[in-house]
Backbone as numpy.savetxt, mean C-alpha at the origin, in Angstrom:
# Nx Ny Nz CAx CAy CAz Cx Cy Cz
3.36 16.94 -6.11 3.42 15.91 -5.10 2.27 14.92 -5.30
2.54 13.75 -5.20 1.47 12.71 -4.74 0.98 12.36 -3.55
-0.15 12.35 -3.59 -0.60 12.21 -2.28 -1.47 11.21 -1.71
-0.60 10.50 -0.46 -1.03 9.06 -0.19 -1.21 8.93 0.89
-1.96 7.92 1.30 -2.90 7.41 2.40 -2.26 5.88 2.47
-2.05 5.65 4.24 -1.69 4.80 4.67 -2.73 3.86 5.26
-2.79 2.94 5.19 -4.37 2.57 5.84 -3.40 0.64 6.81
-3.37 0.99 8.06 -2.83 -0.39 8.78 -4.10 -1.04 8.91
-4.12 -2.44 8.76 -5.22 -3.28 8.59 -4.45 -4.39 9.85
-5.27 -3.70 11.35 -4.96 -4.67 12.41 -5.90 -4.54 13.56
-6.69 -6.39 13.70 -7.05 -6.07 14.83 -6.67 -5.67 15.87
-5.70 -5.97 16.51 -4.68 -5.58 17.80 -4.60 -3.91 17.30
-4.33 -3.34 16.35 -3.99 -2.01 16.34 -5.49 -1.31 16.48
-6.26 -1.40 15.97 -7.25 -1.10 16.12 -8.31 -1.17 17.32
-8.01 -2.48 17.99 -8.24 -2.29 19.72 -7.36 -1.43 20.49
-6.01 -0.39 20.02 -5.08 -0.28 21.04 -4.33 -1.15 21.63
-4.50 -2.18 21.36 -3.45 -3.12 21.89 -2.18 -3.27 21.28
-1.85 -2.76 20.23 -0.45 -2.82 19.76 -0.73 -1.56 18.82
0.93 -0.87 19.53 1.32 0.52 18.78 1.61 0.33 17.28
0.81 1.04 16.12 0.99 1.21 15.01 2.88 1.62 14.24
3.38 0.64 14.08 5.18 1.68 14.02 4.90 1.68 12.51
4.40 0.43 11.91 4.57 0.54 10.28 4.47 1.77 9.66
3.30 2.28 10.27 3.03 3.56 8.93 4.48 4.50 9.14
4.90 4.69 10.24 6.18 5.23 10.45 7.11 4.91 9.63
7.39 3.51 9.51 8.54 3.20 8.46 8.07 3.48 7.13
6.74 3.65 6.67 6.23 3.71 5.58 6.61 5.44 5.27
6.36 6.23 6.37 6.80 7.80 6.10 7.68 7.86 5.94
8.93 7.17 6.41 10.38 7.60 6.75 10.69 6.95 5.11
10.29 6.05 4.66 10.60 5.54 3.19 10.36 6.70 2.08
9.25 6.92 2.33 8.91 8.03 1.30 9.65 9.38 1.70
10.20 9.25 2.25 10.59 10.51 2.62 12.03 11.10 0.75
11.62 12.58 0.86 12.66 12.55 -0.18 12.30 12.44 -1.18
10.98 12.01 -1.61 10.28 11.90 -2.61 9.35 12.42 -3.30
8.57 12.36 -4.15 7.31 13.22 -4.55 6.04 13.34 -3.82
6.11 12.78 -2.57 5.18 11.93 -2.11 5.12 13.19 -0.43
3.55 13.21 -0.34 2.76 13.68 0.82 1.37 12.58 1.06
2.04 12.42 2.39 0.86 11.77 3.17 -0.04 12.46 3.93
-1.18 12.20 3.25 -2.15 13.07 3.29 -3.45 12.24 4.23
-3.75 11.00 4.37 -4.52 10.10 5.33 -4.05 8.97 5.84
-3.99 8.70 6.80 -3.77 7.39 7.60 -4.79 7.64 9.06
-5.26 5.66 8.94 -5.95 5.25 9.44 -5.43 3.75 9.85
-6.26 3.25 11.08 -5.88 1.96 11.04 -7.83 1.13 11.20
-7.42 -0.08 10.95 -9.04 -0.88 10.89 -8.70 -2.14 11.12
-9.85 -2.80 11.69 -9.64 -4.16 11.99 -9.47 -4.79 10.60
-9.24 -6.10 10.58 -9.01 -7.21 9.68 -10.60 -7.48 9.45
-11.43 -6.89 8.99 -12.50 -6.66 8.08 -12.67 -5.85 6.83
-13.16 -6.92 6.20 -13.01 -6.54 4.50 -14.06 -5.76 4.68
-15.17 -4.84 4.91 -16.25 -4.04 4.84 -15.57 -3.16 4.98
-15.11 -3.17 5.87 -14.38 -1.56 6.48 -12.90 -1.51 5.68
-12.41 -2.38 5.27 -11.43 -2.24 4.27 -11.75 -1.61 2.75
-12.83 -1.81 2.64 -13.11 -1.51 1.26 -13.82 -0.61 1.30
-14.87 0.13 2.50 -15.37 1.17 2.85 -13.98 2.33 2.43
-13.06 2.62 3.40 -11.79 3.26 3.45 -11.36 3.24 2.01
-11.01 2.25 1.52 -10.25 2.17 -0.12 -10.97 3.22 -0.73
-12.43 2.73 -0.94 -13.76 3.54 -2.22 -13.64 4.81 -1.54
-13.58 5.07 -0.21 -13.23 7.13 0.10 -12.32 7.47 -0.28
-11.00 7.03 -0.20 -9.85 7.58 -0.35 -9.50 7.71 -1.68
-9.89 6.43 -2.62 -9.55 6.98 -4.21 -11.12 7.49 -4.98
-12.23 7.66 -4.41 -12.95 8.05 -5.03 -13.56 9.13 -4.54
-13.68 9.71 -3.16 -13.75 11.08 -2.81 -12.68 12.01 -2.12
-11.82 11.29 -2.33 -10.73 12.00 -0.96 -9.44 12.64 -2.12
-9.45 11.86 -3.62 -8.41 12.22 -4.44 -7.08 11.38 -3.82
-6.85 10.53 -2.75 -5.95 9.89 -2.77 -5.03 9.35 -4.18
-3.43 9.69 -4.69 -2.94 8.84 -5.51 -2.93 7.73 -5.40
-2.28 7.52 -4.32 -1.50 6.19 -3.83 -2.04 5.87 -2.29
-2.06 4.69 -2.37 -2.59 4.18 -0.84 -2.03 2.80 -0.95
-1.33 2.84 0.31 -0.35 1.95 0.67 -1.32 1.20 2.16
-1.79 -0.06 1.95 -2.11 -0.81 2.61 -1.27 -1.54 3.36
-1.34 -2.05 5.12 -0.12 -2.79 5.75 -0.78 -3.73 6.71
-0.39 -5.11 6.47 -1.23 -5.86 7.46 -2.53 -6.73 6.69
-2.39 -7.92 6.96 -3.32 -8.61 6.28 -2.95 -9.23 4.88
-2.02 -9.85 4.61 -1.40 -9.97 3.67 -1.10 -11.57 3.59
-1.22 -12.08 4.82 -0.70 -13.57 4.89 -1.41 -14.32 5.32
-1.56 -15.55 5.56 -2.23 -16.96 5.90 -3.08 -17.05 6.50
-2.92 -16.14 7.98 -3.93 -16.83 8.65 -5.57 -16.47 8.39
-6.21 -17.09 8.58 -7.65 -17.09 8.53 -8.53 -15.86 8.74
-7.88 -14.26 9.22 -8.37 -13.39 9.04 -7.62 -12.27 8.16
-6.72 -12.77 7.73 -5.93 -11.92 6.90 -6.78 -11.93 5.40
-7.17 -10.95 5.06 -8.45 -10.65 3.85 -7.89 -9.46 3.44
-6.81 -8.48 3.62 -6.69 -7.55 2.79 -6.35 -7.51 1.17
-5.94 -8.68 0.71 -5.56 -8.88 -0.55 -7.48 -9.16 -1.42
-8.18 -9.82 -0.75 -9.57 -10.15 -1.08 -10.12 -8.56 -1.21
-10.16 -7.96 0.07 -10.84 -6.71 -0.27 -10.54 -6.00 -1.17
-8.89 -5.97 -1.26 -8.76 -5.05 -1.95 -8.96 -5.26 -3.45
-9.48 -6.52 -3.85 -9.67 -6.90 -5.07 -10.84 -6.73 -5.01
-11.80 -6.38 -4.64 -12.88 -6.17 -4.90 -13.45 -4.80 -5.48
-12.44 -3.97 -4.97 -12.38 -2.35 -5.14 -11.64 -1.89 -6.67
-10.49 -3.07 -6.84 -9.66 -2.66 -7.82 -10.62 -2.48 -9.37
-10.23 -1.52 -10.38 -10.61 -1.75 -11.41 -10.11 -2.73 -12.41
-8.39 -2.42 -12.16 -7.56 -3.38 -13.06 -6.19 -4.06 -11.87
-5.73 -4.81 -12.14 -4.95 -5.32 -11.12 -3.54 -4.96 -11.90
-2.36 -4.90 -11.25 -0.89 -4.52 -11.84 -0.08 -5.53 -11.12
0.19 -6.61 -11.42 0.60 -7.76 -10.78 2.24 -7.62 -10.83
2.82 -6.66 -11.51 4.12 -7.26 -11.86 4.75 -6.16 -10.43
3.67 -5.25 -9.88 4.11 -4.50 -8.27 4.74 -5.45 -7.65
3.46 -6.37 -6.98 3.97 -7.17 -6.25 4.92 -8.34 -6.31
5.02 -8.64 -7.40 5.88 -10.08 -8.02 7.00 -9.46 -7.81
7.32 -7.92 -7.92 8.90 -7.25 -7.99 9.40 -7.18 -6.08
7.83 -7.12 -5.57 8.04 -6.80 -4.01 8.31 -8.49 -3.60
8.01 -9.46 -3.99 8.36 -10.51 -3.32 9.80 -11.42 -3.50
10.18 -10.95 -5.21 11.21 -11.01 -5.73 11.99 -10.47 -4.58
11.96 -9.20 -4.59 13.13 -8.34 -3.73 13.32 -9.30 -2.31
12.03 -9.55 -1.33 11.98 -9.97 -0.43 12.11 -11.10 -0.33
12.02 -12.46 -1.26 13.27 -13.36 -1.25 14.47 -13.89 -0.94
15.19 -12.26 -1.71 16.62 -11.97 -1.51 16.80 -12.30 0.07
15.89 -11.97 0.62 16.27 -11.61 2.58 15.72 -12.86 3.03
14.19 -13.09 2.91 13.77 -14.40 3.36 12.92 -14.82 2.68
13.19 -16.61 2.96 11.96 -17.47 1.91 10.84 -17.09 2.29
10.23 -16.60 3.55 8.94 -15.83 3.74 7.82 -15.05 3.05
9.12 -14.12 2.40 8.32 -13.04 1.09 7.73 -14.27 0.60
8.16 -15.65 0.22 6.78 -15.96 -0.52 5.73 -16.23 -0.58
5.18 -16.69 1.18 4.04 -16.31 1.75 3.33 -15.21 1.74
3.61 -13.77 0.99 2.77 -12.83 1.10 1.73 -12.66 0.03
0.67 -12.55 0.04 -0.57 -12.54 -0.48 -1.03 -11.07 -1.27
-0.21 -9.89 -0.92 -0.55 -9.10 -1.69 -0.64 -8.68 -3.20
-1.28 -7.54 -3.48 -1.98 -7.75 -4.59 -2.11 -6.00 -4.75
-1.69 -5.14 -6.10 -2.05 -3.79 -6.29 -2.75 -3.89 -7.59
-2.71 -2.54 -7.74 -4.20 -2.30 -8.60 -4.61 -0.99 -8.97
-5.47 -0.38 -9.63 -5.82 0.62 -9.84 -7.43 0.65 -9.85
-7.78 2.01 -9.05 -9.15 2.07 -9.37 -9.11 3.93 -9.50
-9.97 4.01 -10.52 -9.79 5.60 -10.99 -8.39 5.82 -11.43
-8.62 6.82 -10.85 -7.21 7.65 -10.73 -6.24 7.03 -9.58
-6.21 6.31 -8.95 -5.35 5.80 -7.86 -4.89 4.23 -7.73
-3.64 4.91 -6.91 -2.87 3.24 -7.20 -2.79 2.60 -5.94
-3.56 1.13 -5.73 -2.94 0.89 -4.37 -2.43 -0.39 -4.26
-1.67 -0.41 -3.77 -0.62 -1.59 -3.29 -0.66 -2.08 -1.56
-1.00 -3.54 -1.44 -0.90 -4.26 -0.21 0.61 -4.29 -0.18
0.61 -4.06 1.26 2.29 -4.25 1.88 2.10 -5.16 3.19
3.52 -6.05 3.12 3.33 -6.73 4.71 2.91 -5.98 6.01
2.46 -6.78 7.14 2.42 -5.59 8.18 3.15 -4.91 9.17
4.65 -6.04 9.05 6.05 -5.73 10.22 6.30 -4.23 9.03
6.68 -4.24 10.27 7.52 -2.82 9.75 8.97 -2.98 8.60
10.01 -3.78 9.04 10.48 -3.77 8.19 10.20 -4.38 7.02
9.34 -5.55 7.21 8.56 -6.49 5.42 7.76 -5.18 5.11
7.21 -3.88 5.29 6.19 -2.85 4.62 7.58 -2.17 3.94
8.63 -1.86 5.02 9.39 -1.05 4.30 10.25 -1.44 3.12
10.62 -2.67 3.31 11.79 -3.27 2.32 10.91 -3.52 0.89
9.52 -4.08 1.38 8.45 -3.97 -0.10 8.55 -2.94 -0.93
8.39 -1.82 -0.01 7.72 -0.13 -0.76 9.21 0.02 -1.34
10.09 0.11 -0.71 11.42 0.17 -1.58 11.68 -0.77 -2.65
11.32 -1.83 -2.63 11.25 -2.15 -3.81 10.59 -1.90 -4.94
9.49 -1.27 -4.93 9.06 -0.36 -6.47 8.87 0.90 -6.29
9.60 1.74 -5.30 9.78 3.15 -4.61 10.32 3.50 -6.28
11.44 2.68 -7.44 12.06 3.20 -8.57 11.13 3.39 -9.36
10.20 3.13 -9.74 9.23 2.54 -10.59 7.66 3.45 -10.28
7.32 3.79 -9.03 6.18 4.16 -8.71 5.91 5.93 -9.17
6.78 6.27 -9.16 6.41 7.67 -9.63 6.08 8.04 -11.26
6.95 6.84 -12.34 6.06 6.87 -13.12 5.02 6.22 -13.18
4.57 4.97 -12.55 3.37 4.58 -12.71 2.25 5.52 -12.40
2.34 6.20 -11.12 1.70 7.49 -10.40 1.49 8.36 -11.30
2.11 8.89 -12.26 2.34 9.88 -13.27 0.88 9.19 -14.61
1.22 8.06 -14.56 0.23 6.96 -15.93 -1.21 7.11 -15.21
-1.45 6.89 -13.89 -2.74 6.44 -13.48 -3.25 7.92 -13.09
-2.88 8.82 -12.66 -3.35 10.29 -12.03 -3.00 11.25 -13.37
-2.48 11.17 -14.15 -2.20 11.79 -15.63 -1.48 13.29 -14.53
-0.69 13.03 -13.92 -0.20 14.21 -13.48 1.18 13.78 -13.76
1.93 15.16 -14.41 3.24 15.38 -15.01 4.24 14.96 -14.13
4.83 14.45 -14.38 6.37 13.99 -13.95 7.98 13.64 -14.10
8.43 14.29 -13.55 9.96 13.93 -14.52 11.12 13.38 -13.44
12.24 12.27 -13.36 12.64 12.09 -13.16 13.59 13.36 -12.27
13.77 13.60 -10.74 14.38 14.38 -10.40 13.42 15.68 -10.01
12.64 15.59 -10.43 11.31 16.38 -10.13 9.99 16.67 -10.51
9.36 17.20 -9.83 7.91 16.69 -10.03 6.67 18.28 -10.36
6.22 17.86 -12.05 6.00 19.20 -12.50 4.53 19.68 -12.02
């Protein structure tokens, strides 16, 4: 199994003022898969504490995969794509180009999204929108693709149909 950490990047969620549903759709996606969620958190729209969280999770926590939600678009505090470039070792651009591609298909919107994945260590993480359905329809879009990448960056065995 791979094991991933959800991290919602919202002020409102993070005051309590608005119920977290994303990471929900984000479980219910993975569901069926190689995949155990193993941390979730939510944080304001601050890159300190964004990148605090990132550097634990893939560098002491063994996180594979960490799926970021929230902070992805225009307005003036949306910085999760910044932080998370700061953390990355190498960037994997063709994630997200496949997640906005897909999200196209539905609305000209996807092309406002700002995210950005990457690898640092052993772990892969990918920015996702923060609605629930733009996180979910993203992650399904390289949901085909991610278990071998997961397999390349964590050097842990994998085979189509199951996971060694």
């Amino acid at each position: 199994m791979f094991r991933v950490g959800i991290l919602t990047v919202s002020d409102k969620g993070f005051r309590g003022e608005r119920e977290d549903t994303t990471h929900l759709a984000l479980r219910e996606a993975l569901k069926g898969g190689p995949y155990e969620v193993v941390a979730y958190e939510v944080v304001p729209d601050e890159p300190p504490m964004i990148k605090k969280v990132l550097r634990l999770w893939a560098d002491r926590e063994g996180v594979d995969l960490i799926l970021t939600n929230g902070g992805t678009g225009l307005s003036p505090r949306d910085r999760t794509p910044e932080a998370t470039r700061e953390v990355l070792e190498r960037e994997v651009p063709g994630l997200p180009e496949l997640m906005r591609l897909r999200g196209l298909e539905k609305t000209p919107m996807a092309a406002l999204s700002r995210g950005v994945a990457g690898v640092r260590g052993k772990t892969l993480i990918l920015n996702l929108p923060g609605s629930p359905r733009g996180a979910r329809e993203s992650l399904e879009a390289v949901l085909p693709v991610l278990p071998h990448a997961l397999s390349l960056v964590t050097g842990k065995a994998w085979k189509e149909g199951h996971h060694e």
